[in-house]
Tab-separated table of C-alpha atoms in Angstrom:
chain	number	residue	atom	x	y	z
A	1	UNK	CA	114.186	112.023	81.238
A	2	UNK	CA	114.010	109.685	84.143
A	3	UNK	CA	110.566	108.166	84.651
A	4	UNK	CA	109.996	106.673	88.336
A	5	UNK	CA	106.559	105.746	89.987
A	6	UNK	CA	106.294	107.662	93.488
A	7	UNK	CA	103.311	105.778	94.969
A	8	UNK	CA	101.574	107.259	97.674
A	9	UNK	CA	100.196	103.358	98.388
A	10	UNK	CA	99.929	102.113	101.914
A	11	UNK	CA	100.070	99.366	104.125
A	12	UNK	CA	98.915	100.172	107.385
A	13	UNK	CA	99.908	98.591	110.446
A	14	UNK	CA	97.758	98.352	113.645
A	15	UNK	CA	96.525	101.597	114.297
A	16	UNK	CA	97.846	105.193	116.156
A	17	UNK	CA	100.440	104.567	118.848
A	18	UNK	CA	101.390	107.168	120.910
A	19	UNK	CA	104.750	108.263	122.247
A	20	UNK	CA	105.848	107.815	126.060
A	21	UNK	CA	106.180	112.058	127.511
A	22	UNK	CA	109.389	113.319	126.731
A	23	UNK	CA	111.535	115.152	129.612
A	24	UNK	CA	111.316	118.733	127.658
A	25	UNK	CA	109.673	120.189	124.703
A	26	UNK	CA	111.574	122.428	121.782
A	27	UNK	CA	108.915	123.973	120.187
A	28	UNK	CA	109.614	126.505	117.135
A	29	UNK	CA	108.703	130.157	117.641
A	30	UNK	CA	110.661	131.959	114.818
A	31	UNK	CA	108.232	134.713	113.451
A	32	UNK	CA	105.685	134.190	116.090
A	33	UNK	CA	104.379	136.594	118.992
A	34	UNK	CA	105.430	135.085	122.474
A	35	UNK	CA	102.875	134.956	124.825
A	36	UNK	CA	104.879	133.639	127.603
A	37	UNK	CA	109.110	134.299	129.331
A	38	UNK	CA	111.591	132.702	130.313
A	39	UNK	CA	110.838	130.894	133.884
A	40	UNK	CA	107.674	131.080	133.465
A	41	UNK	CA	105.652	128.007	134.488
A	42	UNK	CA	102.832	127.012	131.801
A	43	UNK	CA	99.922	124.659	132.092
A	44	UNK	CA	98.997	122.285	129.442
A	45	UNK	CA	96.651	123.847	126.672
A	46	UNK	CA	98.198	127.581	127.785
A	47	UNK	CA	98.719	129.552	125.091
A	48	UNK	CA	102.295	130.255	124.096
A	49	UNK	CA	102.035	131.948	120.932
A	50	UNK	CA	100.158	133.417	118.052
A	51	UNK	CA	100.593	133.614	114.457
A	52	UNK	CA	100.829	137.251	113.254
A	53	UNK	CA	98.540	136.479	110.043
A	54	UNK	CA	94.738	137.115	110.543
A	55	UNK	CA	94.182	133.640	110.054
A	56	UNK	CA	97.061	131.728	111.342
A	57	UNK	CA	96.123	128.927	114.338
A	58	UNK	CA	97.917	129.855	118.192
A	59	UNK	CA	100.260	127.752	119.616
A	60	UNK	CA	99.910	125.688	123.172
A	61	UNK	CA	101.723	123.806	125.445
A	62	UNK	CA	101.386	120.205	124.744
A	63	UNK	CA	102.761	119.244	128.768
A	64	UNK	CA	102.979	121.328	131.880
A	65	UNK	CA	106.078	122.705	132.806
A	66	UNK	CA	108.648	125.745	132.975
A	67	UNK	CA	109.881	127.347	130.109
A	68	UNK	CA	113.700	127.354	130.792
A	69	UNK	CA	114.739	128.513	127.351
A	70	UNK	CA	113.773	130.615	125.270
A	71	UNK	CA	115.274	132.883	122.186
A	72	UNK	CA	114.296	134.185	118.650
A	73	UNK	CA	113.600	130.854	117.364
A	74	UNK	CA	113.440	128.283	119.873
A	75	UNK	CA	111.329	127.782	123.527
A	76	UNK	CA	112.085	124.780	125.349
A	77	UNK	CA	109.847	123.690	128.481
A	78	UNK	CA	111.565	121.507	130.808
A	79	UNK	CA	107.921	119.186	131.725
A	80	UNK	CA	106.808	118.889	135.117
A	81	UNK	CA	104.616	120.517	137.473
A	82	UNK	CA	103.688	123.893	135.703
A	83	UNK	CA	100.822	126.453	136.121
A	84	UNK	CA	97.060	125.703	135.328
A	85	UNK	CA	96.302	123.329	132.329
A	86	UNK	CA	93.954	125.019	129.827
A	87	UNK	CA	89.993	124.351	130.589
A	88	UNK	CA	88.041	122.795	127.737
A	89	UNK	CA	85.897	125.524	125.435
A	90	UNK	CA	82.689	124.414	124.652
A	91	UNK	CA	82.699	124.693	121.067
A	92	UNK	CA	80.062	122.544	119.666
A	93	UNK	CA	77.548	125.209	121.301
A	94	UNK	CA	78.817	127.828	118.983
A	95	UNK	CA	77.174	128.862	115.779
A	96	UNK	CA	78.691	129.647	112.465
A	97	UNK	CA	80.127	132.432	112.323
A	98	UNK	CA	83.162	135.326	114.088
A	99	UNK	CA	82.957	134.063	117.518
A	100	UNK	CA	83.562	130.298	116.150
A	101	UNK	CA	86.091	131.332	113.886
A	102	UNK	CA	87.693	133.378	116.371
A	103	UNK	CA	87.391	130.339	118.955
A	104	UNK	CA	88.975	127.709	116.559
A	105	UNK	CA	92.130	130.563	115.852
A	106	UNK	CA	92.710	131.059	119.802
A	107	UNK	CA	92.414	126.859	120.087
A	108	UNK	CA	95.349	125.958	116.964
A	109	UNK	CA	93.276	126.080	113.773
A	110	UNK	CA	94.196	128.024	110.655
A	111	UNK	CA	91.357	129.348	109.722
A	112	UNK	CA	92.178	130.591	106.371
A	113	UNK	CA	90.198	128.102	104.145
A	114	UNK	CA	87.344	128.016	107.539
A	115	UNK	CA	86.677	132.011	106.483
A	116	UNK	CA	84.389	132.242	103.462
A	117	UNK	CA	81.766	129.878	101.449
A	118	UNK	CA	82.450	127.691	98.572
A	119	UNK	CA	80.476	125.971	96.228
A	120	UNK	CA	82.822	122.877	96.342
A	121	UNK	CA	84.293	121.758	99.349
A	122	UNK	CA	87.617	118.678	98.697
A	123	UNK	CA	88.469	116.828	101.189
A	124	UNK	CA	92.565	115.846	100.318
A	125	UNK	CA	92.081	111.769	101.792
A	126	UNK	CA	95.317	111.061	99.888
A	127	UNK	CA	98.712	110.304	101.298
A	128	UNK	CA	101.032	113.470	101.020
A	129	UNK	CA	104.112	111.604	100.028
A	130	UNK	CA	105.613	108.218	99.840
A	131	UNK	CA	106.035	106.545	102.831
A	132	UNK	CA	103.458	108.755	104.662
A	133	UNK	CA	100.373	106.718	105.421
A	134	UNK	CA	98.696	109.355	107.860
A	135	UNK	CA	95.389	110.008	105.606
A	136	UNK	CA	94.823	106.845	105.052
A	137	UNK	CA	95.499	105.833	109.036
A	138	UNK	CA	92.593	108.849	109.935
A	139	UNK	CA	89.887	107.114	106.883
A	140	UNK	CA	90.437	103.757	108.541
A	141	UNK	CA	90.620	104.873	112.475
A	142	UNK	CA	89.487	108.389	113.376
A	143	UNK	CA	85.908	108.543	111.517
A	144	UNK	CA	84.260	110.172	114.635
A	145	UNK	CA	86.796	113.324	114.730
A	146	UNK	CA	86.537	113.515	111.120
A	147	UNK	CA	82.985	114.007	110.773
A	148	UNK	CA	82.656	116.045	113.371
A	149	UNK	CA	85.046	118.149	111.446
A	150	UNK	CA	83.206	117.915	108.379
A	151	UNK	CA	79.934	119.110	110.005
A	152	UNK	CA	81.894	122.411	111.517
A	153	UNK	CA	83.091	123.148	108.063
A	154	UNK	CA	80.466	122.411	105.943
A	155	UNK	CA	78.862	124.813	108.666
A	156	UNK	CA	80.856	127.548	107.796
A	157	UNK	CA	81.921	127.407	104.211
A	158	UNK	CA	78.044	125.560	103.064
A	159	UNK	CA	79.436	124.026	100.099
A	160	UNK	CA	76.896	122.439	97.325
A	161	UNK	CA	79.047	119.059	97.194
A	162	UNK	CA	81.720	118.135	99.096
A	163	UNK	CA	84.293	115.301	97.455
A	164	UNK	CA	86.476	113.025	99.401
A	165	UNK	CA	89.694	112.442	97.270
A	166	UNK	CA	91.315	108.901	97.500
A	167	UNK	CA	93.934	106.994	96.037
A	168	UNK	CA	92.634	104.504	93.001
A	169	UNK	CA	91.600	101.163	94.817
A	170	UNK	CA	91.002	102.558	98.124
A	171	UNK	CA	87.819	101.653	99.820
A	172	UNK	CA	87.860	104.353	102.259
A	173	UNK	CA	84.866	106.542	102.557
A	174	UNK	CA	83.340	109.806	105.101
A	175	UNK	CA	79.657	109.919	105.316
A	176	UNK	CA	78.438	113.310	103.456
A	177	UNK	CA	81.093	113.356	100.831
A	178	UNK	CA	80.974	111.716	97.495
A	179	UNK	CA	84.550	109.561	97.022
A	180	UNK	CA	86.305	110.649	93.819
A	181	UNK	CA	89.425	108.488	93.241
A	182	UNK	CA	92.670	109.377	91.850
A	183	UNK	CA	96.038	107.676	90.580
A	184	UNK	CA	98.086	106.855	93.853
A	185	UNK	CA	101.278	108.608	92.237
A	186	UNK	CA	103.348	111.342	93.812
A	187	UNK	CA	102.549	114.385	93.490
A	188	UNK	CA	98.832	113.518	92.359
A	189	UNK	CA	98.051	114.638	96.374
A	190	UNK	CA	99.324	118.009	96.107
A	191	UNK	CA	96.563	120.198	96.999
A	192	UNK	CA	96.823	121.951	93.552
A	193	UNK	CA	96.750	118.842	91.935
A	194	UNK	CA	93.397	117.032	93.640
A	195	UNK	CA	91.682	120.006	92.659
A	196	UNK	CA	92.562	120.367	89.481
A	197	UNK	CA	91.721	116.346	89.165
A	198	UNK	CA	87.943	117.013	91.167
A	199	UNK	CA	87.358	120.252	89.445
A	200	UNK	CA	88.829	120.051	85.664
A	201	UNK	CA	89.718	123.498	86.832
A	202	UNK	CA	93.113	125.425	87.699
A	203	UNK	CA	92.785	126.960	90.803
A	204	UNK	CA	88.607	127.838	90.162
A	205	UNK	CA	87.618	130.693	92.514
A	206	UNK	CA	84.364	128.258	93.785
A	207	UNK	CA	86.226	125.655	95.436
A	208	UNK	CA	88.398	124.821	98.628
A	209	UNK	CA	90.199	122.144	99.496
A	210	UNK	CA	91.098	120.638	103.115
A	211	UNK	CA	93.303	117.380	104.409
A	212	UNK	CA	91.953	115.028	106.519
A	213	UNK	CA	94.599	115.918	108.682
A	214	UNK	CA	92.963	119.498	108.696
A	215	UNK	CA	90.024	117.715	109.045
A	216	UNK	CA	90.523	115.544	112.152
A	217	UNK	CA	92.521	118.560	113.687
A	218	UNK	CA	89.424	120.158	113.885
A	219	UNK	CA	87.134	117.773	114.803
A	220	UNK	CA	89.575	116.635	117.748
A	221	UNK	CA	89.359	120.509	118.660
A	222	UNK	CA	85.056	120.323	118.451
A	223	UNK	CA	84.896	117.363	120.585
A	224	UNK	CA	86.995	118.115	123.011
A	225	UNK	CA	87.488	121.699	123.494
A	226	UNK	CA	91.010	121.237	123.660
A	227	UNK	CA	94.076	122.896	121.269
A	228	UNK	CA	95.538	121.610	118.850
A	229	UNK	CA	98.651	120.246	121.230
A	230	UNK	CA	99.806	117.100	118.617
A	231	UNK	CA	100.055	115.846	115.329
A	232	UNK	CA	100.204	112.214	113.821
A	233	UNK	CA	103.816	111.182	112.728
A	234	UNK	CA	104.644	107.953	110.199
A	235	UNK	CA	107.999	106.658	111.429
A	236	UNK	CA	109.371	103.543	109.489
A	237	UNK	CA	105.926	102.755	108.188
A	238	UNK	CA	103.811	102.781	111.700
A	239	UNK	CA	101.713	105.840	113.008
A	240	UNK	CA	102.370	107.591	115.720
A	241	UNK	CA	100.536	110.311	118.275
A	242	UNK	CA	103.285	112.782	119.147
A	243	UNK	CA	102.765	115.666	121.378
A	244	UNK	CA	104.159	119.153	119.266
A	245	UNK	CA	107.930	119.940	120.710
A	246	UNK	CA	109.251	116.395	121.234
A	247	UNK	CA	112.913	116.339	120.412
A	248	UNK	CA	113.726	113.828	117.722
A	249	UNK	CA	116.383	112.495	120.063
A	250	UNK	CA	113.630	111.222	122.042
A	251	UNK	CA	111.783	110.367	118.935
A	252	UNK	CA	114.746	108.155	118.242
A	253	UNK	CA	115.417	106.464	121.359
A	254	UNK	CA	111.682	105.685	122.099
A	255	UNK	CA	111.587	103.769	118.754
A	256	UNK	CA	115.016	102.205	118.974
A	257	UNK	CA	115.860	104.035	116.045
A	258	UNK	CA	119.729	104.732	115.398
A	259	UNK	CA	121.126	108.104	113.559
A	260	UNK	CA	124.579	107.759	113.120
A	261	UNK	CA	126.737	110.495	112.598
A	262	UNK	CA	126.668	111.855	108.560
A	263	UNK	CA	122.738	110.436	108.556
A	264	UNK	CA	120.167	113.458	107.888
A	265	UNK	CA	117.348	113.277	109.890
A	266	UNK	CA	114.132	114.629	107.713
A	267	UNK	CA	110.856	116.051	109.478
A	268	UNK	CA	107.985	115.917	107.048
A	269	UNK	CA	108.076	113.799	103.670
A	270	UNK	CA	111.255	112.566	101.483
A	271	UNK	CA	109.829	115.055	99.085
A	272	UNK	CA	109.046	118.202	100.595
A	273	UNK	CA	110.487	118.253	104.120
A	274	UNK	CA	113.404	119.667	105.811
A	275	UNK	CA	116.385	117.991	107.353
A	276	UNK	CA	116.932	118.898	110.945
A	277	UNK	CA	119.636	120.654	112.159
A	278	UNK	CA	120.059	119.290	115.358
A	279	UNK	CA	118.457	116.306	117.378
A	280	UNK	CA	116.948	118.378	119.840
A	281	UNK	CA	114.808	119.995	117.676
A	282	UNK	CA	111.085	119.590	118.193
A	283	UNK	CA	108.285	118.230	116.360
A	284	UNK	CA	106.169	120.832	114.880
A	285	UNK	CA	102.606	121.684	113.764
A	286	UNK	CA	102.163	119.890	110.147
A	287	UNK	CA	104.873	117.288	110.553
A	288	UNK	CA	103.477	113.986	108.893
A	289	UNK	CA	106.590	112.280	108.933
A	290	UNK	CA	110.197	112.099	109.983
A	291	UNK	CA	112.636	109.964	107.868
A	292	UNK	CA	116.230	108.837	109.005
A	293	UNK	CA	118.275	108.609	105.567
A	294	UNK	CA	122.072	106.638	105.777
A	295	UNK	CA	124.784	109.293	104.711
A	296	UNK	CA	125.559	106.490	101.582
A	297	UNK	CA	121.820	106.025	100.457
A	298	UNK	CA	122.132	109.519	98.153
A	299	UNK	CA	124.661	112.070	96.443
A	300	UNK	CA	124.827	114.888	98.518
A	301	UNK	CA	123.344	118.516	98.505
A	302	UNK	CA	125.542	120.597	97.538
A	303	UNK	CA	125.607	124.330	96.067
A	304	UNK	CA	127.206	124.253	92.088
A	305	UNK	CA	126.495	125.611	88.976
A	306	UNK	CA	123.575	124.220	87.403
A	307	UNK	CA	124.411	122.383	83.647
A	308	UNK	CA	120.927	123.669	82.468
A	309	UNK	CA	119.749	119.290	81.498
A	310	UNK	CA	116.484	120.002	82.132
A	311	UNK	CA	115.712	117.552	84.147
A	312	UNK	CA	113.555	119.326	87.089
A	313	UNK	CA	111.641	121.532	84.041
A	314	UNK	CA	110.372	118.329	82.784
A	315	UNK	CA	109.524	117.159	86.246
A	316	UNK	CA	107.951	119.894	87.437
A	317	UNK	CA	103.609	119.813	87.716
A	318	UNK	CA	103.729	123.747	87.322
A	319	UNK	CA	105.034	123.857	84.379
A	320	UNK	CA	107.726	126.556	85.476
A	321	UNK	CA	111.525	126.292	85.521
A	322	UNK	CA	113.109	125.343	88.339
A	323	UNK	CA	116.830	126.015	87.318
A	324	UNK	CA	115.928	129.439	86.052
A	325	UNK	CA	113.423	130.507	89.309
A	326	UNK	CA	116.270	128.860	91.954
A	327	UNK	CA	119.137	130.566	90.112
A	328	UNK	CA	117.592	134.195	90.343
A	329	UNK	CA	116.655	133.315	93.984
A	330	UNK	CA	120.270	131.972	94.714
A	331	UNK	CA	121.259	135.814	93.626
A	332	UNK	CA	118.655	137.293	95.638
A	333	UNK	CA	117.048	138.523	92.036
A	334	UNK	CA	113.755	137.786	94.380
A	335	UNK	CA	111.327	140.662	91.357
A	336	UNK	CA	112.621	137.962	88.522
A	337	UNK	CA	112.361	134.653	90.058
A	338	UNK	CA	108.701	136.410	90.597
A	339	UNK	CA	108.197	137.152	86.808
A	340	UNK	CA	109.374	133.749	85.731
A	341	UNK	CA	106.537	131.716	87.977
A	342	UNK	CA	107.818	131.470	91.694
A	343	UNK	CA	104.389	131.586	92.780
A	344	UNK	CA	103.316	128.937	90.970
A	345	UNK	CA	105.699	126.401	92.426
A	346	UNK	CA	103.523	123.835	94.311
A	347	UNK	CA	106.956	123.379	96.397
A	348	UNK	CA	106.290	119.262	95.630
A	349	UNK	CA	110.300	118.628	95.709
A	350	UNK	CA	110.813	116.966	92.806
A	351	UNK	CA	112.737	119.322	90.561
A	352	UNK	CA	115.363	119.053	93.603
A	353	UNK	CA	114.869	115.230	93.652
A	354	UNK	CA	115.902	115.024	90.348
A	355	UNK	CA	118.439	117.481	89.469
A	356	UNK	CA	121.282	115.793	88.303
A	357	UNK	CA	123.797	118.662	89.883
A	358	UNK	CA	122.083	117.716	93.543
A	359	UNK	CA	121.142	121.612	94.082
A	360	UNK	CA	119.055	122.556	96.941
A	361	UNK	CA	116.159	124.030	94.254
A	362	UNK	CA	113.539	123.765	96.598
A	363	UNK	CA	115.203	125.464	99.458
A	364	UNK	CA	116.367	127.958	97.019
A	365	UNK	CA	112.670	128.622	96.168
A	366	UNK	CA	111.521	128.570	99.547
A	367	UNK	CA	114.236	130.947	100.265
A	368	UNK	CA	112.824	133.354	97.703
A	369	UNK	CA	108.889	132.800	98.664
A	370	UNK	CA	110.223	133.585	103.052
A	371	UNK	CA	112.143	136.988	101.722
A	372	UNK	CA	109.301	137.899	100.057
A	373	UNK	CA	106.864	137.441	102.775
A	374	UNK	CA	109.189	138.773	105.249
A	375	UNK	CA	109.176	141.834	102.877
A	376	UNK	CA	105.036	142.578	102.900
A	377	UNK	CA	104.426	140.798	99.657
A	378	UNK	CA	102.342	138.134	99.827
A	379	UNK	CA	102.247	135.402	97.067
A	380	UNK	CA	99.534	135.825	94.155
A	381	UNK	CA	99.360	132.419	93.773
């Protein structure tokens, strides 16, 4: 079995830059309800779409402008002058309880995890991957947003203690939470994991667990009144403020970045992201990090038999098996992959990272989890 050290160790560099405006935004709106056409002019803030779930966070326009594209998975707004930007809501005046919750949906948060009481509240303060420094970027710079996010969801879930989980070493610390460290090792920041490392417990029925990204998210949303319209990118080991839609093509060429042709661009972590399938795809909600990897730096992808080594069972934190789950999801044998543990795949990416074939596992199981869904049946996990 191959043993390698993933750290989730940092070294920040100056603090959050933000990204010069691009020309358009591509924003992702597979599975969503559309709240706006084609031609269409929107104002900054508008509302653009809404998550079917009961719980899921609506989506806004992060410029003005005029939607100019649109299909069953993409909406592109071509930025300029648009229709009225969105007017700040006033949510520190609200009190715990439907109307906030309801508020915080309409304004970008999930609220999922907002919607009940706990008696233990963890607050994730750990890297998500390797070469994604955004938690640690939001202890050392964003402590105002951050507790004002603590105090809405301590508000509404009144936990008995709240823990801040950091990496081993780190001195970073949130007024009202007790600091609980952990070993900086991938996937030790999987939310799974932390708890089970706060807790003792698998999955205990008293506790929830939040990022800080979650956490500033919402406190950005409290002090301002504004929606969710951004998220906080790592690119080659700096931070950066980018608006949700931005093309990586603009991505690129802001940051003097090259992608020659065979690279795969990856939005989210070397672990658990996805490559993009074209340049002009947009940033979305969630993306920590985006990851330009040389077409010689790995073996490719590729879809053949799996040799049954072993190697991702003995990887894998959830004790399942990888080759057997992805193989009956590869055949669409969605009611086995089920009974053999596909819920209880943390999707943390290393099974696929270390599969000695190169097979696409984690898509695979992904693949499996999105029929599912897309068939009524929600995961038990």
């Amino acid at each position: 079995m191959l043993r390698i050290h993933y750290s989730l160790e940092s070294q920040l560099k100056d603090g959050i830059a933000d990204i010069a405006a691009p020309e358009e935004l591509s924003i992702q709106v597979r599975n969503l309800v559309l709240k706006t056409a084609k031609r269409k002019k929107v104002g900054f803030g508008s509302t653009i779409a809404e998550h079917p779930s009961q719980s899921g966070g609506a989506f806004h326009a992060a410029a003005s402008g005029t939607v100019r594209d649109l299909d069953y998975h993409h909406l592109v707004i071509a930025c300029g002058e648009g229709g009225d930007d969105a007017e700040p809501v006033n949510v520190a005046s609200l009190q715990p309880g439907r109307e906030l919750l309801r508020t915080l949906q309409e304004l970008g948060i999930d609220i999922a995890v907002l919607s009940s009481r706990a008696e233990t509240l963890v607050i994730n303060g750990m890297n998500p991957e390797p070469g994604v420094s955004v938690a640690e970027q939001m202890l050392a710079d964003e402590m105002e947003n951050l507790e004002a996010g603590l105090d809405v969801a301590c508000a509404l879930i009144e936990p008995q203690r709240t823990i801040l989980a950091v990496a081993d070493a780190s001195e970073y610390r949130l007024p009202g939470t007790t600091p609980q460290s952990i070993k900086a090792k991938y996937p030790n920041s999987l939310d799974a994991l932390v708890v089970k490392a706060v807790t003792g417990e698998e999955f205990p029925s008293n506790a929830k667990i939040m990022s800080v990204m979650d956490l500033y998210a919402l406190g950005r949303v409290v002090r301002t009144g504004l929606p969710v319209t951004e998220t906080v990118m790592t690119i080659e080991g700096r931070n950066y403020r980018v608006p949700i839609g931005t093309p990586i093509r603009h991505l690129l060429s802001c940051l003097g970045i090259k992608a020659a042709s065979g690279d795969t661009v990856v939005l989210g972590g070397s672990f658990r992201g996805e490559a993009v399938y074209s340049l002009d795809e947009g940033v979305r909600k969630g993306d920590y990090g985006m990851f330009v990897i040389s077409s010689d730096a790995f073996p490719h992808v590729q879809d053949v038999s799996c040799i049954n080594c072993g190697e991702c069972v003995l990887n894998c934190p959830g004790r399942i098996q990888p080759n057997l789950i992805s193989r009956y999801a590869e055949y669409e044998m969605f009611e086995m992959a089920e009974k053999h543990g596909l819920h209880s795949c943390f999707e943390c990416g290393l099974c696929a990272f270390s599969c000695t074939m190169r097979r696409p596992l984690l898509q695979y199981i992904r693949f499996a989890k999105d029929q599912l869904r897309a068939a009524g049946r929600s995961e038990q996990a």
